[in-house]
Amino acid sequence: MSARKRGTAVPTSAAPASAVVPAASLIPADAPFPKAAKVALGMPQLRKNLAHATGTIRAKRAKVAGELDDWEHLRDSAAAIKADVQHRLPELAIEFERNAIAAGATVHWARDGAEANRIAVRIVREAGAEEVVKVKSMATQEIELNEYFEAQGLRAFETDLAELIVQLAEDRPSHILVPAIHYNRTEIRDIFDQRMGDAPAGLTDDPAALAEAARLHLRRRFLSAKVAVSGANFAVAETGSLVVVESEGNGRMCLTMPETLISIVGIEKLLPRFEDLEVFMQLLPRSSTGERMNPYTSVWTGSREGDGPRDVHVILLDNGRTRVLEDEVGRQALSCIRCSACLNVCPVYERTGGHAYGHVYPGPIGAILAPQLEPGRHDDLPYASSLCGACYEVCPVKIDIPEVLVHLRQQGPHAAGEQAAMGAAKAVMARPRLWRTALRAARLGSLPWRRKGFVRRLPWPGSRWTVSRDLPVPPKEDFRSWWKERQR
Amino acid sequence: MKRVGLFITCVNDALYPETPKAVVQILERLGYEVDFPAAQTCCGQMHANSGYQEDARTLARSFEEVFGGYDAVVTPSGSCAAMVRDQYPHLTGSGLGARVHELSEFLLDVAGVEDVGARFPHRVTYHPTCHGTRALGLGDKPVRLLRAVRDIELVELPAADQCCGFGGTFALKNSEVSSAMLADKCRNAAATGAEYLAAADNSCLTHIGGGLTRAGGPRPVHYAEILASAA
Ligand code: SF4
């Protein structure tokens, strides 16, 4: 490994560590997005880490997606399969349950996160365990399983490298796929050094050394764990199988070594047929890590004597999903396969990171999913977008994110002042005469600035514009008078 | 069909007369009869994208009344053309969008002209605006037209496909994030050493230009004005 770091002169070293400050502790989770974003924008290291990481993965994705001639057809197929699932979700869920039970699994249904957490704790207790190892899973982040376990006197250990970093730092994930994307490797070295307990002395920020330290730390956990908790990328109704797609192999350890396995699966993860995986296994790795194929794909169906966990539980989680399903436009969000491509291309996410969104699902998908999963709690998120459409362009399941953003904006609530301004603008624009009068008035009113050509400073709310941009002044002669003159 | 309706857009109506003038000149040079219906105002995009669907619907209906009688409508705005084409079907069920063309679409796909006979001896960089490129699918159409301009020196804009941070009310509601995006766009624009930064939408150019007058860098110009410059 080279000692030169990209773009900086800081050498790979075991230099004295600075104290770990979790990023999430600095960015207010409950603040409205613009406010939280402002804090994040003021953290130069965070922005540098994000720009570097998203830029790298963006380029990788574009390259491998471009290699497939039928990429657009794959996207169409994936969108069609997901739409089909949404149309017959109840029937598919029951088919999945039937087949999973026939294969030896126990299937539970959870209306919400609280119910799922209670079921999981009960299973852990029945297994006589006090701790579990975890496969990286967004569903368990969504229902705050780790926090609930802790409150119940149980401990959940993350085994995904990035989740481990976040857990050790007592931080919150800031990205769907790479929860520790906001840390660079020097910061990660410091976290291991100060929080892991068994980090080797003189640990450097060499990625291989960091991975080795994590490996040794986790190995002990794998060997002693009796219970594992996972999510799933896909749940196949036809066979009752679950699928986990990962890069590190730590998930595979969790899925095979413990006696008991609990998988918490959002009901939107269902696929009708096993062969549907053919489509998604081409799209997911390319869209998420920018790899043609991920190193580990685990598929399991119920339980089998002498092969993996004996006690296999599946908790099918609703937690607001059936309500989202009722909205014909908004339900597209349930097609998401959590690849995170939309985060990586999003110019807003790239500059703010995930914490500013105040929800486990950040970025473009979070901006359409969070307000639907928790109505009334994230009304500012549909506005956290310039509607540039980069997300829609890359989404492997073709979720029209800008369309859903606009749809959610329509549902309000709208601030009274804005509503009045929009109403007035419409009233003028709907009457051509009034519109022409208004244009004339604007030309006259801006006379004092005419010579300069622009306005540099405006009072609030215009200051929201002039904080970083000048505003042009209407011209002396408009198009209309030019046109009239010509017609004569 | 040699008669076309011109939709200049509310932004140009208020701030940028030179752009629609340029469109008129280009089209007339190609032998088209241009008609400017004076009752036109706004396509309703700001209202639609900010979540005011009813207001947008009202404005869409007036637009349809004003332009419904034309076989072809030309507009120098990618985002307004996208509004009519993508959103009107949901708002009013109107199919008018098929007859509304952004200028480069009209020139290349309808008129079948790539070289409009312009000369512009300057260094120019091009910013592909998001709605024009992604929603409307303009691709490299404006650039193809610019390439045919005599004596122009086109230079690539680094990270060209990144949004400038305008996004209508986004620039106000999320002013800080928008400003951060703008700062990057201005830095990239300045790095090209170009005299002009061209684009297909004066609303985006208002934003980028408003940043460039402070940061220093190329002058914003609608590409139509380059195409209209006489040989
Ligand atoms: S919305 Fe699309 S791009 Fe974003 S994470 Fe989900 S599947 Fe991936």
XYZ file of C-alpha atoms and ligand atoms in Angstrom:
727
model
C 0.000 0.000 0.000
C 1.389 3.377 -0.960
C 2.098 5.831 1.783
C 0.781 8.688 -0.311
C -2.764 9.714 0.330
C -4.902 11.035 -2.429
C -4.846 14.784 -2.551
C -3.246 15.340 0.840
C 0.220 15.172 2.268
C -0.803 13.209 5.363
C 1.274 10.020 5.430
C 0.018 6.594 6.463
C 1.062 6.471 10.061
C 0.262 5.616 13.636
C 0.289 9.295 14.548
C -1.494 10.292 17.751
C -5.231 9.972 17.243
C -7.744 12.738 17.666
C -10.779 11.968 19.823
C -13.680 10.386 17.956
C -16.592 12.754 17.466
C -19.540 11.022 15.817
C -20.732 13.103 12.847
C -24.345 12.488 13.780
C -23.811 14.209 17.112
C -22.983 17.430 15.257
C -25.812 17.392 12.751
C -29.219 17.863 14.394
C -31.411 14.903 13.403
C -34.682 16.610 14.227
C -33.890 19.947 12.580
C -35.525 20.768 9.240
C -33.410 19.664 6.299
C -32.146 23.139 5.271
C -30.884 23.766 8.768
C -29.208 20.390 9.200
C -27.758 20.686 5.703
C -26.221 24.011 6.594
C -24.370 22.402 9.484
C -23.113 19.581 7.268
C -22.009 22.040 4.591
C -19.851 23.712 7.213
C -17.852 20.514 7.868
C -14.999 20.571 5.319
C -13.626 17.103 6.112
C -17.080 15.570 5.807
C -17.616 17.214 2.438
C -14.244 16.111 1.196
C -14.853 12.507 2.271
C -18.281 12.482 0.622
C -17.188 14.084 -2.628
C -14.326 11.619 -2.928
C -16.378 8.525 -2.097
C -19.459 9.354 -4.166
C -17.322 10.492 -7.089
C -15.384 7.219 -7.134
C -18.410 4.954 -6.918
C -20.318 7.052 -9.461
C -17.630 6.539 -12.058
C -17.464 2.798 -11.341
C -21.218 2.408 -11.680
C -21.336 4.315 -14.953
C -18.597 2.136 -16.394
C -20.089 -1.266 -15.552
C -23.669 -0.249 -16.315
C -22.470 0.951 -19.700
C -21.038 -2.464 -20.454
C -24.445 -4.093 -20.812
C -26.212 -3.563 -24.122
C -29.530 -4.482 -22.577
C -29.188 -2.268 -19.493
C -32.316 -0.293 -20.346
C -34.275 -3.487 -20.960
C -33.107 -4.847 -17.633
C -34.341 -1.688 -15.938
C -37.696 -2.007 -17.677
C -37.969 -5.646 -16.640
C -37.097 -4.856 -13.042
C -39.653 -2.055 -12.917
C -42.294 -4.344 -14.401
C -41.574 -7.164 -11.940
C -41.764 -4.754 -9.015
C -45.021 -3.238 -10.298
C -46.456 -6.739 -10.567
C -45.385 -7.475 -6.987
C -47.126 -4.325 -5.810
C -50.318 -5.304 -7.587
C -50.534 -8.666 -5.864
C -48.562 -8.248 -2.701
C -51.013 -10.046 -0.351
C -51.153 -13.128 -2.544
C -47.355 -13.252 -2.910
C -46.771 -12.774 0.804
C -49.019 -15.699 1.578
C -47.362 -17.829 -1.087
C -43.985 -16.992 0.438
C -45.208 -17.878 3.913
C -46.592 -21.211 2.765
C -43.394 -22.226 0.992
C -41.069 -21.012 3.745
C -43.046 -22.951 6.365
C -43.023 -26.055 4.187
C -39.218 -25.737 4.042
C -38.958 -25.616 7.809
C -38.958 -21.880 8.617
C -41.162 -20.128 11.128
C -42.876 -17.090 9.649
C -44.045 -14.130 11.732
C -45.964 -11.051 10.659
C -45.159 -7.660 12.127
C -47.475 -4.712 11.657
C -44.786 -2.228 12.695
C -41.267 -1.902 14.022
C -42.284 -2.313 17.664
C -43.953 -5.616 16.909
C -41.003 -6.884 14.877
C -38.606 -5.945 17.662
C -40.709 -7.722 20.281
C -40.866 -10.892 18.205
C -37.098 -10.804 17.641
C -36.330 -10.372 21.338
C -38.633 -13.220 22.223
C -36.851 -15.549 19.804
C -33.426 -14.541 21.146
C -34.554 -15.188 24.713
C -36.039 -18.556 23.775
C -32.697 -19.473 22.247
C -31.102 -18.699 25.600
C -28.866 -16.011 24.138
C -27.967 -12.540 25.288
C -26.237 -11.319 22.195
C -26.631 -11.596 18.445
C -24.446 -10.996 15.425
C -25.966 -8.975 12.639
C -25.863 -8.996 8.876
C -26.033 -5.499 7.423
C -29.722 -4.703 7.100
C -31.663 -1.515 6.422
C -34.917 -2.931 7.807
C -33.382 -3.417 11.244
C -31.961 0.114 11.112
C -35.403 1.357 10.170
C -37.025 -0.252 13.215
C -34.074 0.613 15.511
C -33.591 -2.982 16.532
C -30.175 -2.414 18.094
C -31.513 0.282 20.391
C -34.485 -1.878 21.386
C -32.216 -4.848 22.100
C -30.067 -2.699 24.312
C -33.077 -1.444 26.233
C -34.047 -5.090 26.770
C -30.614 -5.989 28.100
C -29.516 -7.759 24.897
C -26.655 -6.803 22.631
C -26.568 -6.716 18.848
C -23.173 -6.641 17.163
C -22.879 -5.322 13.633
C -20.532 -7.389 11.477
C -20.567 -5.421 8.244
C -17.335 -3.440 8.281
C -18.949 -0.057 7.723
C -21.779 -0.768 10.164
C -19.188 -1.876 12.704
C -17.378 1.441 12.310
C -20.607 3.357 12.817
C -21.575 1.246 15.813
C -18.179 1.639 17.459
C -18.277 5.395 16.879
C -21.782 5.510 18.395
C -22.757 7.286 15.220
C -25.667 6.821 12.848
C -25.370 5.451 9.300
C -25.109 8.156 6.651
C -25.503 6.028 3.530
C -27.577 2.982 2.623
C -24.726 0.862 1.351
C -21.689 2.436 2.989
C -22.971 3.638 6.362
C -19.537 5.040 7.268
C -19.034 6.857 3.965
C -18.546 10.101 5.867
C -15.340 8.871 7.498
C -11.968 8.646 5.820
C -9.518 5.919 6.762
C -7.585 8.016 9.249
C -10.780 8.679 11.141
C -11.622 4.975 10.952
C -8.202 4.106 12.379
C -8.930 6.442 15.292
C -12.325 4.853 15.883
C -10.830 1.330 15.956
C -7.989 2.471 18.129
C -10.187 4.098 20.719
C -13.371 2.053 20.624
C -12.711 -1.521 19.514
C -11.056 -2.666 22.710
C -8.913 -5.300 20.976
C -7.335 -3.240 18.204
C -3.700 -4.182 17.593
C -1.120 -1.723 18.936
C 0.296 0.669 16.362
C -2.634 0.246 13.987
C -2.121 2.262 10.791
C -4.726 3.667 8.413
C -3.728 1.213 5.703
C -7.028 -0.295 4.481
C -5.671 -3.843 4.648
C -4.544 -3.329 8.252
C -7.921 -1.910 9.180
C -9.739 -4.802 7.539
C -7.509 -7.286 9.355
C -8.170 -5.636 12.710
C -11.909 -5.829 12.059
C -11.611 -9.442 10.921
C -9.904 -10.534 14.128
C -12.376 -8.579 16.213
C -15.367 -10.089 14.439
C -14.011 -13.652 14.288
C -14.430 -13.984 18.040
C -18.029 -12.833 17.773
C -18.893 -15.254 14.971
C -17.504 -18.191 16.914
C -19.473 -17.459 20.049
C -22.794 -16.215 18.622
C -25.842 -18.438 19.001
C -28.224 -16.158 17.164
C -27.894 -14.027 14.047
C -30.186 -11.294 12.781
C -30.396 -10.395 9.105
C -32.554 -8.655 6.587
C -32.867 -9.801 2.994
C -32.416 -8.271 -0.412
C -35.061 -10.507 -1.928
C -37.747 -12.912 -0.750
C -38.843 -15.392 -3.408
C -42.519 -16.290 -3.090
C -42.365 -19.325 -5.372
C -39.787 -21.108 -3.206
C -39.930 -19.387 0.182
C -36.232 -18.483 -0.175
C -34.415 -15.438 1.141
C -31.424 -13.845 -0.568
C -28.624 -11.714 0.865
C -26.210 -9.957 -1.485
C -22.940 -8.767 0.058
C -19.280 -8.084 -0.533
C -17.431 -9.067 2.601
C -18.516 -12.548 3.555
C -19.334 -11.499 7.086
C -22.985 -11.882 6.242
C -22.323 -15.432 5.083
C -20.685 -16.173 8.452
C -23.759 -14.904 10.298
C -26.135 -16.769 8.019
C -24.406 -20.129 8.420
C -22.698 -20.387 11.806
C -25.265 -19.621 14.542
C -27.979 -22.077 15.518
C -30.781 -19.581 15.196
C -31.361 -17.092 12.379
C -33.892 -14.261 12.474
C -34.506 -12.426 9.205
C -36.526 -9.237 9.221
C -37.842 -8.576 5.750
C -39.929 -5.696 4.432
C -42.865 -7.114 2.494
C -41.885 -5.106 -0.583
C -38.817 -7.342 -0.959
C -40.945 -10.136 -2.413
C -40.309 -11.428 -5.903
C -42.718 -13.828 -7.605
C -40.285 -16.302 -9.104
C -36.765 -17.535 -8.521
C -35.834 -16.686 -12.100
C -36.652 -13.014 -11.429
C -33.332 -12.931 -9.593
C -31.637 -13.143 -12.964
C -32.739 -9.573 -13.651
C -31.961 -8.156 -10.234
C -28.600 -9.878 -9.845
C -27.424 -8.097 -12.974
C -28.710 -4.738 -11.820
C -27.938 -4.666 -8.103
C -24.147 -5.171 -7.879
C -23.517 -2.896 -10.831
C -25.718 -0.168 -9.393
C -24.537 -0.398 -5.811
C -20.811 -1.124 -5.647
C -20.086 -0.751 -9.323
C -19.041 -4.420 -9.530
C -20.149 -6.801 -12.253
C -20.905 -9.394 -9.616
C -20.718 -9.214 -5.857
C -18.435 -11.673 -4.053
C -21.083 -13.375 -1.881
C -24.699 -14.178 -2.614
C -26.432 -16.315 0.003
C -29.730 -18.032 -0.714
C -31.488 -20.103 1.919
C -34.828 -21.811 2.067
C -36.142 -22.775 5.484
C -33.789 -25.001 7.445
C -32.024 -28.264 6.846
C -30.519 -30.649 9.362
C -26.725 -30.429 9.435
C -26.561 -27.427 7.123
C -26.648 -23.962 8.620
C -29.021 -22.671 11.295
C -31.581 -25.152 12.580
C -34.036 -22.609 13.845
C -34.919 -20.248 11.008
C -37.343 -17.366 11.543
C -38.664 -14.855 9.054
C -40.402 -11.708 10.281
C -42.395 -10.086 7.476
C -42.474 -6.377 8.204
C -45.115 -3.882 7.132
C -44.223 -0.710 9.096
C -46.151 1.651 6.834
C -45.586 -0.168 3.563
C -49.213 -1.115 2.906
C -50.161 2.515 3.382
C -47.544 3.603 0.855
C -48.994 0.992 -1.478
C -52.327 2.830 -1.500
C -50.785 5.850 -3.238
C -50.678 5.177 -6.963
C -47.807 7.560 -7.627
C -45.966 7.241 -4.326
C -45.912 3.441 -4.311
C -43.044 3.415 -6.797
C -40.824 3.995 -3.784
C -41.562 0.399 -2.741
C -39.694 -0.834 -5.809
C -36.412 0.294 -4.310
C -33.711 -2.373 -4.027
C -31.531 -0.143 -1.797
C -28.651 -0.032 -4.239
C -27.837 3.585 -3.277
C -27.012 4.650 -6.838
C -29.373 7.598 -6.432
C -27.472 8.798 -3.361
C -24.155 8.620 -5.137
C -25.264 10.725 -8.090
C -27.318 13.208 -6.089
C -25.715 16.677 -5.996
C -27.580 17.450 -2.774
C -26.575 14.236 -0.979
C -22.990 14.636 -2.144
C -22.793 17.961 -0.341
C -24.782 17.236 2.812
C -24.285 13.534 3.488
C -26.960 11.336 4.996
C -27.350 12.655 8.530
C -28.943 15.914 7.373
C -31.956 13.939 6.127
C -32.799 12.845 9.662
C -33.906 9.382 8.562
C -32.260 6.009 7.934
C -33.101 6.370 4.261
C -31.269 9.474 3.062
C -30.720 10.925 -0.379
C -33.300 10.880 -3.165
C -34.907 7.603 -2.091
C -35.137 8.884 1.474
C -36.718 12.105 0.275
C -39.608 10.114 -1.204
C -39.732 7.184 1.217
C -39.311 8.799 4.642
C -42.282 11.179 4.298
C -44.449 8.282 3.166
C -43.366 5.826 5.870
C -43.776 8.438 8.588
C -46.438 10.870 7.353
C -46.163 14.398 8.694
C -42.646 13.920 10.045
C -40.476 14.706 7.041
C -42.436 17.278 5.071
C -39.262 19.203 4.276
C -37.589 16.273 2.488
C -39.501 16.412 -0.815
C -37.979 19.881 -1.223
C -34.421 18.671 -0.632
C -33.969 18.311 -4.375
C -33.406 20.577 -7.371
C -35.364 18.020 -9.439
C -32.284 17.577 -11.616
C -33.302 14.001 -12.384
C -29.871 12.380 -11.995
C -31.437 9.840 -9.600
C -34.092 8.728 -12.055
C -31.453 8.320 -14.728
C -29.491 5.756 -12.704
C -32.202 4.010 -10.678
C -32.041 0.333 -11.696
C -35.763 -0.137 -11.058
C -36.683 3.133 -12.783
C -38.361 4.866 -9.894
C -39.347 8.285 -11.249
C -38.079 10.042 -8.146
C -38.672 13.605 -9.446
C -42.274 12.665 -10.215
C -42.814 11.352 -6.690
C -41.094 14.409 -5.183
C -43.469 16.736 -7.021
C -46.392 14.508 -6.080
C -45.479 14.730 -2.398
C -44.998 18.497 -2.662
C -48.580 18.719 -3.874
C -49.808 17.161 -0.673
C -48.458 20.085 1.313
C -48.501 21.581 3.818
C -47.491 24.893 2.240
C -46.405 27.928 4.256
C -48.992 30.706 4.252
C -46.636 33.334 2.822
C -45.558 31.075 -0.006
C -49.142 30.128 -0.724
C -50.090 33.788 -1.014
C -47.151 34.529 -3.311
C -47.918 31.556 -5.553
C -51.603 32.483 -5.657
C -50.781 36.063 -6.618
C -48.347 34.927 -9.305
C -50.961 32.639 -10.750
C -53.635 35.330 -10.679
C -51.382 37.634 -12.684
C -50.147 34.974 -15.084
C -53.658 33.729 -15.784
C -54.636 37.197 -17.119
C -52.499 38.298 -20.086
C -53.381 41.988 -19.603
C -52.438 41.946 -15.951
C -49.233 40.077 -16.806
C -48.201 42.767 -19.287
C -48.972 45.463 -16.724
C -46.871 43.660 -14.139
C -43.953 43.389 -16.552
C -44.172 47.090 -17.275
C -44.248 47.867 -13.570
C -41.177 45.693 -12.993
C -39.294 47.528 -15.734
C -40.149 50.894 -14.218
C -39.498 49.790 -10.655
C -36.029 48.544 -11.507
C -34.917 51.794 -13.139
C -32.520 52.698 -10.304
C -30.502 49.505 -10.970
C -30.653 49.666 -14.758
C -27.191 51.093 -15.235
C -25.495 48.498 -13.098
C -27.451 45.719 -14.752
C -28.059 43.666 -11.641
C -29.097 43.791 -8.005
C -26.550 42.663 -5.474
C -28.501 42.715 -2.235
C -32.172 42.211 -1.416
C -34.053 42.100 1.897
C -35.516 38.788 3.099
C -36.825 36.625 1.461
C -34.974 37.906 -1.600
C -31.788 37.611 0.431
C -32.112 33.836 0.103
C -31.220 34.469 -3.522
C -28.745 37.327 -3.229
C -26.730 35.522 -0.560
C -24.729 33.982 -3.380
C -26.086 35.363 -6.648
C -26.787 38.660 -8.327
C -30.231 39.232 -9.763
C -30.562 40.619 -13.290
C -32.616 43.744 -13.894
C -35.416 43.863 -16.500
C -34.260 45.402 -19.784
C -35.178 48.847 -21.037
C -37.004 47.491 -24.039
C -38.782 44.155 -23.800
C -39.432 41.632 -26.524
C -43.038 42.675 -26.875
C -42.299 46.245 -27.912
C -39.594 45.031 -30.318
C -42.112 42.654 -31.852
C -44.818 45.309 -32.135
C -42.392 47.699 -33.748
C -41.489 45.057 -36.358
C -45.060 44.231 -37.209
C -45.681 47.781 -38.350
C -45.984 23.840 -42.631
C -44.030 27.053 -42.568
C -45.841 28.911 -39.784
C -44.725 28.404 -36.213
C -45.930 29.774 -32.896
C -43.284 31.248 -30.619
C -43.475 30.696 -26.875
C -40.877 32.997 -25.403
C -41.418 31.894 -21.737
C -42.172 34.156 -18.780
C -38.508 34.462 -17.795
C -37.519 35.817 -21.205
C -40.610 37.984 -21.303
C -39.499 39.657 -18.101
C -35.718 39.632 -18.383
C -34.163 38.453 -21.624
C -35.604 39.917 -24.843
C -32.464 39.055 -26.813
C -33.127 35.328 -26.661
C -36.580 35.298 -28.286
C -35.371 37.906 -30.763
C -32.615 35.489 -31.719
C -35.128 32.685 -32.180
C -37.214 34.854 -34.472
C -34.151 35.734 -36.549
C -32.987 32.124 -36.865
C -36.401 30.847 -37.860
C -37.063 33.643 -40.326
C -33.691 33.097 -41.938
C -34.727 29.503 -42.499
C -37.908 30.687 -44.176
C -40.414 30.189 -41.387
C -43.206 32.585 -40.620
C -43.052 33.242 -36.888
C -46.137 34.162 -34.941
C -46.029 35.592 -31.437
C -49.407 35.310 -29.737
C -49.464 38.217 -27.294
C -51.776 36.506 -24.809
C -49.058 34.054 -23.732
C -47.713 34.177 -20.162
C -46.250 31.152 -18.352
C -46.395 27.392 -18.832
C -47.016 26.811 -15.113
C -43.784 25.024 -14.355
C -42.957 26.908 -11.173
C -46.382 26.174 -9.728
C -46.316 22.527 -10.766
C -42.844 21.820 -9.417
C -43.515 23.630 -6.150
C -46.602 21.543 -5.469
C -49.355 23.940 -6.609
C -51.096 21.631 -8.987
C -54.371 23.534 -9.280
C -52.624 26.790 -10.142
C -50.465 24.934 -12.648
C -53.574 23.446 -14.206
C -55.109 26.894 -14.663
C -51.952 28.127 -16.400
C -51.741 24.988 -18.513
C -55.284 25.588 -19.745
C -54.460 29.160 -20.790
C -51.343 27.918 -22.557
C -53.441 25.413 -24.462
C -55.900 28.105 -25.429
C -53.146 30.353 -26.743
C -51.126 27.693 -28.564
C -53.686 24.990 -29.342
C -54.139 26.215 -32.917
C -50.506 25.838 -34.017
C -49.046 22.823 -35.761
C -45.677 23.669 -34.265
C -44.641 25.752 -31.287
C -40.982 26.651 -30.721
C -39.533 27.690 -27.383
C -36.002 28.522 -26.275
C -36.347 26.605 -22.998
C -35.735 22.928 -22.335
C -37.560 22.978 -19.033
C -40.701 24.690 -20.364
C -40.882 22.277 -23.294
C -40.475 19.400 -20.816
C -43.244 20.850 -18.664
C -45.713 20.860 -21.535
C -44.661 17.465 -22.807
C -44.270 15.564 -19.516
C -46.634 17.231 -17.092
C -49.557 18.528 -19.179
C -50.804 15.011 -19.926
C -51.266 14.477 -16.170
C -52.589 17.973 -15.501
C -55.062 18.451 -18.328
C -54.793 15.343 -20.473
C -53.390 17.506 -23.236
C -51.330 16.019 -26.042
C -50.115 19.440 -27.179
C -46.614 18.562 -25.967
C -45.931 16.565 -29.131
C -46.133 19.823 -31.095
C -44.064 21.938 -28.699
C -40.364 21.899 -29.564
C -37.343 23.235 -27.824
C -35.384 25.248 -30.414
C -32.664 22.646 -31.077
C -35.274 19.908 -31.489
C -37.114 22.015 -33.975
C -34.025 22.910 -35.967
C -32.618 19.384 -36.120
C -35.705 17.185 -36.119
C -38.318 19.315 -37.873
C -36.390 21.756 -40.052
C -33.559 19.281 -40.619
C -30.847 21.934 -40.340
C -27.605 21.570 -38.444
C -25.750 24.570 -39.814
C -27.821 27.716 -39.404
C -25.127 29.853 -40.994
C -23.828 31.578 -37.892
C -20.351 32.842 -37.086
C -19.145 33.410 -33.527
C -15.386 33.843 -33.147
C -15.235 33.128 -29.423
C -14.308 30.482 -26.889
C -17.535 28.923 -25.581
C -18.360 26.235 -23.054
C -21.760 24.550 -22.828
C -23.746 23.600 -19.723
C -26.399 20.939 -20.442
C -29.304 21.995 -18.228
C -30.939 19.178 -16.255
C -34.508 19.386 -17.507
C -33.446 19.870 -21.097
C -31.037 16.981 -20.983
C -32.785 14.499 -18.728
C -36.515 15.270 -18.819
C -36.673 16.320 -22.459
C -33.829 14.123 -23.700
C -32.142 16.827 -25.763
C -28.885 14.908 -25.648
C -26.219 16.801 -27.589
C -28.613 18.603 -29.937
C -27.700 22.165 -28.910
C -24.018 21.221 -29.049
C -24.384 19.809 -32.565
C -25.803 23.156 -33.649
C -22.999 25.015 -31.925
C -20.362 22.824 -33.532
C -21.605 23.963 -36.935
C -21.046 27.613 -36.048
C -18.091 29.130 -37.891
C -14.990 30.140 -35.944
C -16.394 29.052 -32.599
C -14.062 27.334 -30.173
C -16.061 24.895 -28.047
C -14.408 23.762 -24.827
C -15.703 21.048 -22.538
C -17.127 22.052 -19.163
C -15.766 19.808 -16.364
C -18.540 17.904 -14.517
C -20.938 19.368 -17.067
C -23.806 17.046 -16.154
C -23.930 18.255 -12.552
C -26.902 20.442 -11.701
C -26.070 24.129 -11.155
C -28.264 24.166 -8.046
C -31.097 26.298 -9.385
C -34.162 24.061 -9.224
C -36.674 26.914 -9.061
C -37.793 27.464 -5.482
C -35.041 25.046 -4.378
C -32.587 27.952 -4.710
C -34.563 29.780 -2.018
C -35.761 26.957 0.207
C -32.390 25.255 0.323
C -30.315 28.298 -0.375
C -27.147 26.959 1.261
C -27.065 23.655 -0.620
C -27.956 25.448 -3.832
C -25.147 27.952 -3.271
C -22.663 25.137 -2.688
C -23.698 23.532 -5.984
C -23.450 26.891 -7.723
C -19.961 27.512 -6.355
C -18.745 24.263 -7.921
C -20.431 25.080 -11.232
C -18.834 28.548 -11.296
C -15.408 27.112 -10.481
C -15.690 24.604 -13.309
C -16.949 27.269 -15.714
C -14.089 29.604 -14.876
C -11.571 26.774 -15.289
C -12.492 26.417 -18.965
C -11.121 29.870 -19.735
C -14.152 30.381 -21.983
C -15.534 33.827 -22.788
C -19.100 32.537 -22.832
C -21.063 29.872 -21.011
C -23.981 28.780 -23.177
C -27.089 26.832 -22.163
C -30.603 26.060 -23.347
C -32.447 27.739 -20.488
C -32.234 31.307 -19.283
C -33.559 30.420 -15.837
C -30.490 28.250 -15.181
C -28.337 30.936 -16.777
C -29.802 33.523 -14.405
C -28.598 31.360 -11.561
C -25.168 30.542 -12.947
C -24.710 34.070 -14.272
C -25.714 35.517 -10.916
C -22.873 33.557 -9.376
C -20.386 34.261 -12.153
C -20.671 38.056 -11.897
C -19.331 37.632 -8.374
C -16.884 34.797 -8.823
C -15.634 35.897 -12.220
C -15.762 33.673 -15.277
C -17.483 33.348 -18.638
C -20.485 35.445 -19.585
C -23.789 33.562 -19.647
C -25.523 33.419 -23.016
C -28.431 31.457 -24.426
C -27.143 29.347 -27.295
C -29.866 30.770 -29.538
C -28.101 34.112 -29.429
C -24.922 32.455 -30.700
C -26.846 30.774 -33.508
C -28.371 34.108 -34.482
C -25.067 35.915 -34.771
C -24.607 36.674 -38.430
C -21.882 35.107 -40.527
S -34.355 4.455 -5.425
Fe -33.429 3.328 -7.115
S -31.333 4.127 -7.219
Fe -32.134 4.748 -5.217
S -31.506 3.128 -3.819
Fe -33.544 2.584 -4.545
S -33.203 1.256 -6.302
Fe -31.267 2.305 -5.909
